[in-house]
């Protein structure tokens, strides 16, 4: 089974980047010659993704606009003989982009649920806009290989070994010792959202890359957590583990950078800028 579809939820308010985010979505902040979100689209393309669905909120239309064709602009560049610029614009020609809205920010799982009708394949990649991987082999390529190894049955989640004192910021996975034949690939027994360091079952934190089966979309509407009716992806996957669906964690090689905070963004500028 080939992985061809990816959901990129980018509907968040980006409060940590206020007041910038009143006018510019944080996903469009520059990192080198491209905005942050283009690095994620590049990662998708490296992994063979051909269909990308952005989940946006009102006012964030400039994110998909960056990737959509602009025939009038292309015709004008052609007329002016600016072929090199045309080539830059045409680099996304082989990808089909789609956009759906999340009307209210009711959690990451709720964001993904908005793309339910768009998902046609048995499995879909989910990439959150804040996490970038600085590594020769992109995070999603590593995850796709892990997914192929488990023959496409179930879910694969990217994990990172984090300092114990930071467990309260991450979903934490409890993994089994069972040999999967691949270093860094472990079956997940359970997950806990943002536990206290003393209660955390491990230091394996969930970072923003997933490959989920289509069946997760049937579970998502039933999992609302205590926080104002939020729907969280981790709760749907915990429910699926309890139902016997195989969920694996893959510790991806390479340095991960969280661009979702001003400090993380500064660190990313040093690596990608
Ligand atoms: P964050 O928790 O970083 O939230 O979401 P945020 O709104 O982007 O930023 P802050 O916390 O206000 O500064 C992680 C990812 O999940 C998406 C966000 O766009 C971001 O890519 N998300 C989160 C949604 O698309 N919808 C939601 O309801 C929540």
mmCIF file of N, CA, C and O in Angstrom, residues 79-130:
data_model
loop_
_atom_site.group_PDB
_atom_site.id
_atom_site.type_symbol
_atom_site.label_atom_id
_atom_site.label_comp_id
_atom_site.label_asym_id
_atom_site.label_seq_id
_atom_site.Cartn_x
_atom_site.Cartn_y
_atom_site.Cartn_z
ATOM 1 N N UNK A 79 5.486 36.209 -20.236
ATOM 2 C CA UNK A 79 5.515 37.363 -21.147
ATOM 3 C C UNK A 79 6.804 38.181 -20.965
ATOM 4 O O UNK A 79 7.382 38.690 -21.893
ATOM 5 N N UNK A 80 7.247 38.256 -19.683
ATOM 6 C CA UNK A 80 8.455 39.046 -19.399
ATOM 7 C C UNK A 80 9.741 38.225 -19.552
ATOM 8 O O UNK A 80 10.820 38.692 -19.225
ATOM 9 N N UNK A 81 9.598 36.961 -19.953
ATOM 10 C CA UNK A 81 10.770 36.119 -20.183
ATOM 11 C C UNK A 81 11.476 35.677 -18.905
ATOM 12 O O UNK A 81 12.654 35.343 -18.918
ATOM 13 N N UNK A 82 10.776 35.697 -17.766
ATOM 14 C CA UNK A 82 11.411 35.341 -16.487
ATOM 15 C C UNK A 82 11.230 33.850 -16.206
ATOM 16 O O UNK A 82 10.529 33.442 -15.272
ATOM 17 N N UNK A 83 11.909 33.047 -17.008
ATOM 18 C CA UNK A 83 11.738 31.586 -16.952
ATOM 19 C C UNK A 83 12.195 31.002 -15.613
ATOM 20 O O UNK A 83 11.571 30.100 -15.068
ATOM 21 N N UNK A 84 13.309 31.514 -15.064
ATOM 22 C CA UNK A 84 13.821 30.941 -13.809
ATOM 23 C C UNK A 84 12.816 31.106 -12.673
ATOM 24 O O UNK A 84 12.642 30.229 -11.839
ATOM 25 N N UNK A 85 12.085 32.241 -12.680
ATOM 26 C CA UNK A 85 11.072 32.458 -11.642
ATOM 27 C C UNK A 85 9.890 31.517 -11.856
ATOM 28 O O UNK A 85 9.304 30.990 -10.904
ATOM 29 N N UNK A 86 9.566 31.290 -13.129
ATOM 30 C CA UNK A 86 8.475 30.363 -13.461
ATOM 31 C C UNK A 86 8.765 28.963 -12.917
ATOM 32 O O UNK A 86 7.907 28.320 -12.332
ATOM 33 N N UNK A 87 10.032 28.550 -13.077
ATOM 34 C CA UNK A 87 10.412 27.213 -12.591
ATOM 35 C C UNK A 87 10.226 27.109 -11.093
ATOM 36 O O UNK A 87 9.774 26.102 -10.569
ATOM 37 N N UNK A 88 10.556 28.192 -10.371
ATOM 38 C CA UNK A 88 10.389 28.188 -8.912
ATOM 39 C C UNK A 88 8.918 27.978 -8.560
ATOM 40 O O UNK A 88 8.585 27.199 -7.675
ATOM 41 N N UNK A 89 8.060 28.677 -9.310
ATOM 42 C CA UNK A 89 6.626 28.571 -9.005
ATOM 43 C C UNK A 89 6.082 27.180 -9.352
ATOM 44 O O UNK A 89 5.142 26.703 -8.731
ATOM 45 N N UNK A 90 6.714 26.549 -10.347
ATOM 46 C CA UNK A 90 6.144 25.286 -10.851
ATOM 47 C C UNK A 90 6.624 24.055 -10.089
ATOM 48 O O UNK A 90 6.261 22.938 -10.423
ATOM 49 N N UNK A 91 7.413 24.265 -9.026
ATOM 50 C CA UNK A 91 7.964 23.084 -8.348
ATOM 51 C C UNK A 91 6.902 22.246 -7.636
ATOM 52 O O UNK A 91 7.129 21.099 -7.293
ATOM 53 N N UNK A 92 5.722 22.834 -7.415
ATOM 54 C CA UNK A 92 4.658 22.062 -6.749
ATOM 55 C C UNK A 92 3.646 21.478 -7.740
ATOM 56 O O UNK A 92 2.583 21.014 -7.338
ATOM 57 N N UNK A 93 3.982 21.538 -9.041
ATOM 58 C CA UNK A 93 3.022 21.109 -10.066
ATOM 59 C C UNK A 93 2.540 19.669 -9.912
ATOM 60 O O UNK A 93 1.431 19.340 -10.308
ATOM 61 N N UNK A 94 3.395 18.807 -9.341
ATOM 62 C CA UNK A 94 3.017 17.392 -9.251
ATOM 63 C C UNK A 94 2.224 17.062 -7.993
ATOM 64 O O UNK A 94 1.918 15.904 -7.732
ATOM 65 N N UNK A 95 1.948 18.079 -7.180
ATOM 66 C CA UNK A 95 1.201 17.833 -5.936
ATOM 67 C C UNK A 95 -0.188 18.447 -6.072
ATOM 68 O O UNK A 95 -0.337 19.558 -6.580
ATOM 69 N N UNK A 96 -1.202 17.702 -5.616
ATOM 70 C CA UNK A 96 -2.564 18.259 -5.598
ATOM 71 C C UNK A 96 -2.825 18.782 -4.187
ATOM 72 O O UNK A 96 -2.632 18.040 -3.209
ATOM 73 N N UNK A 97 -3.216 20.054 -4.090
ATOM 74 C CA UNK A 97 -3.485 20.647 -2.779
ATOM 75 C C UNK A 97 -4.982 20.823 -2.586
ATOM 76 O O UNK A 97 -5.719 21.095 -3.537
ATOM 77 N N UNK A 98 -5.390 20.680 -1.347
ATOM 78 C CA UNK A 98 -6.797 20.830 -1.003
ATOM 79 C C UNK A 98 -6.848 21.582 0.335
ATOM 80 O O UNK A 98 -5.907 21.484 1.125
ATOM 81 N N UNK A 99 -7.929 22.310 0.576
ATOM 82 C CA UNK A 99 -8.027 23.056 1.838
ATOM 83 C C UNK A 99 -9.376 22.803 2.496
ATOM 84 O O UNK A 99 -10.402 22.810 1.809
ATOM 85 N N UNK A 100 -9.372 22.569 3.794
ATOM 86 C CA UNK A 100 -10.631 22.519 4.552
ATOM 87 C C UNK A 100 -10.489 23.472 5.740
ATOM 88 O O UNK A 100 -9.375 23.813 6.139
ATOM 89 N N UNK A 101 -11.643 23.884 6.280
ATOM 90 C CA UNK A 101 -11.639 24.818 7.411
ATOM 91 C C UNK A 101 -11.934 24.108 8.715
ATOM 92 O O UNK A 101 -12.770 23.202 8.764
ATOM 93 N N UNK A 102 -11.269 24.542 9.767
ATOM 94 C CA UNK A 102 -11.665 24.193 11.129
ATOM 95 C C UNK A 102 -12.275 25.481 11.708
ATOM 96 O O UNK A 102 -11.573 26.472 11.893
ATOM 97 N N UNK A 103 -13.585 25.457 11.944
ATOM 98 C CA UNK A 103 -14.281 26.691 12.336
ATOM 99 C C UNK A 103 -13.926 27.128 13.751
ATOM 100 O O UNK A 103 -13.920 28.310 14.073
ATOM 101 N N UNK A 104 -13.660 26.131 14.620
ATOM 102 C CA UNK A 104 -13.309 26.438 16.009
ATOM 103 C C UNK A 104 -12.100 25.605 16.375
ATOM 104 O O UNK A 104 -12.037 24.436 15.971
ATOM 105 N N UNK A 105 -11.180 26.153 17.154
ATOM 106 C CA UNK A 105 -9.978 25.392 17.507
ATOM 107 C C UNK A 105 -10.294 24.452 18.667
ATOM 108 O O UNK A 105 -10.104 24.782 19.826
ATOM 109 N N UNK A 106 -10.805 23.287 18.312
ATOM 110 C CA UNK A 106 -11.224 22.321 19.336
ATOM 111 C C UNK A 106 -10.259 21.139 19.419
ATOM 112 O O UNK A 106 -10.672 20.010 19.666
ATOM 113 N N UNK A 107 -8.986 21.403 19.151
ATOM 114 C CA UNK A 107 -7.981 20.361 19.341
ATOM 115 C C UNK A 107 -7.414 19.799 18.048
ATOM 116 O O UNK A 107 -8.008 19.950 16.978
ATOM 117 N N UNK A 108 -6.264 19.123 18.176
ATOM 118 C CA UNK A 108 -5.588 18.605 16.974
ATOM 119 C C UNK A 108 -6.410 17.498 16.303
ATOM 120 O O UNK A 108 -6.462 17.408 15.080
ATOM 121 N N UNK A 109 -7.093 16.668 17.115
ATOM 122 C CA UNK A 109 -7.917 15.594 16.547
ATOM 123 C C UNK A 109 -9.116 16.169 15.806
ATOM 124 O O UNK A 109 -9.515 15.673 14.747
ATOM 125 N N UNK A 110 -9.680 17.233 16.351
ATOM 126 C CA UNK A 110 -10.821 17.907 15.721
ATOM 127 C C UNK A 110 -10.382 18.506 14.378
ATOM 128 O O UNK A 110 -11.124 18.457 13.386
ATOM 129 N N UNK A 111 -9.152 19.044 14.352
ATOM 130 C CA UNK A 111 -8.625 19.613 13.093
ATOM 131 C C UNK A 111 -8.546 18.522 12.024
ATOM 132 O O UNK A 111 -9.008 18.702 10.891
ATOM 133 N N UNK A 112 -8.003 17.386 12.396
ATOM 134 C CA UNK A 112 -7.827 16.289 11.428
ATOM 135 C C UNK A 112 -9.181 15.777 10.931
ATOM 136 O O UNK A 112 -9.358 15.459 9.757
ATOM 137 N N UNK A 113 -10.131 15.737 11.865
ATOM 138 C CA UNK A 113 -11.466 15.228 11.525
ATOM 139 C C UNK A 113 -12.109 16.021 10.376
ATOM 140 O O UNK A 113 -12.906 15.476 9.607
ATOM 141 N N UNK A 114 -11.742 17.289 10.247
ATOM 142 C CA UNK A 114 -12.311 18.122 9.178
ATOM 143 C C UNK A 114 -11.915 17.609 7.787
ATOM 144 O O UNK A 114 -12.538 17.935 6.794
ATOM 145 N N UNK A 115 -10.836 16.795 7.751
ATOM 146 C CA UNK A 115 -10.359 16.279 6.452
ATOM 147 C C UNK A 115 -10.870 14.877 6.166
ATOM 148 O O UNK A 115 -10.493 14.271 5.165
ATOM 149 N N UNK A 116 -11.761 14.389 7.033
ATOM 150 C CA UNK A 116 -12.218 12.992 6.921
ATOM 151 C C UNK A 116 -12.697 12.625 5.505
ATOM 152 O O UNK A 116 -12.283 11.605 4.949
ATOM 153 N N UNK A 117 -13.563 13.453 4.927
ATOM 154 C CA UNK A 117 -14.148 13.107 3.624
ATOM 155 C C UNK A 117 -13.128 13.144 2.496
ATOM 156 O O UNK A 117 -13.349 12.574 1.431
ATOM 157 N N UNK A 118 -12.038 13.841 2.745
ATOM 158 C CA UNK A 118 -10.997 13.960 1.712
ATOM 159 C C UNK A 118 -10.109 12.710 1.660
ATOM 160 O O UNK A 118 -9.536 12.397 0.621
ATOM 161 N N UNK A 119 -10.033 12.003 2.792
ATOM 162 C CA UNK A 119 -9.121 10.848 2.870
ATOM 163 C C UNK A 119 -9.703 9.672 2.098
ATOM 164 O O UNK A 119 -10.807 9.219 2.362
ATOM 165 N N UNK A 120 -8.945 9.218 1.098
ATOM 166 C CA UNK A 120 -9.429 8.119 0.254
ATOM 167 C C UNK A 120 -8.590 6.857 0.438
ATOM 168 O O UNK A 120 -9.015 5.767 0.094
ATOM 169 N N UNK A 121 -7.370 7.015 0.976
ATOM 170 C CA UNK A 121 -6.474 5.861 1.082
ATOM 171 C C UNK A 121 -6.630 5.180 2.450
ATOM 172 O O UNK A 121 -7.236 5.735 3.359
ATOM 173 N N UNK A 122 -6.058 3.977 2.590
ATOM 174 C CA UNK A 122 -6.189 3.222 3.840
ATOM 175 C C UNK A 122 -5.393 3.843 4.981
ATOM 176 O O UNK A 122 -5.663 3.597 6.142
ATOM 177 N N UNK A 123 -4.367 4.613 4.621
ATOM 178 C CA UNK A 123 -3.553 5.275 5.641
ATOM 179 C C UNK A 123 -3.221 6.676 5.171
ATOM 180 O O UNK A 123 -3.130 6.939 3.964
ATOM 181 N N UNK A 124 -3.057 7.586 6.124
ATOM 182 C CA UNK A 124 -2.757 8.969 5.763
ATOM 183 C C UNK A 124 -1.701 9.504 6.732
ATOM 184 O O UNK A 124 -1.699 9.145 7.913
ATOM 185 N N UNK A 125 -0.799 10.346 6.201
ATOM 186 C CA UNK A 125 0.214 10.966 7.063
ATOM 187 C C UNK A 125 -0.368 12.238 7.668
ATOM 188 O O UNK A 125 -1.194 12.910 7.050
ATOM 189 N N UNK A 126 0.045 12.538 8.896
ATOM 190 C CA UNK A 126 -0.356 13.783 9.546
ATOM 191 C C UNK A 126 0.924 14.481 10.014
ATOM 192 O O UNK A 126 1.727 13.875 10.727
ATOM 193 N N UNK A 127 1.107 15.720 9.578
ATOM 194 C CA UNK A 127 2.317 16.465 9.958
ATOM 195 C C UNK A 127 1.904 17.781 10.588
ATOM 196 O O UNK A 127 1.230 18.595 9.938
ATOM 197 N N UNK A 128 2.273 17.968 11.841
ATOM 198 C CA UNK A 128 1.957 19.238 12.492
ATOM 199 C C UNK A 128 3.017 20.263 12.122
ATOM 200 O O UNK A 128 4.204 19.936 11.989
ATOM 201 N N UNK A 129 2.529 21.501 11.939
ATOM 202 C CA UNK A 129 3.353 22.538 11.327
ATOM 203 C C UNK A 129 4.533 23.031 12.131
ATOM 204 O O UNK A 129 5.374 23.748 11.604
ATOM 205 N N UNK A 130 4.625 22.666 13.403
ATOM 206 C CA UNK A 130 5.672 23.262 14.235
ATOM 207 C C UNK A 130 6.981 22.486 14.231
ATOM 208 O O UNK A 130 8.035 23.051 14.493
#
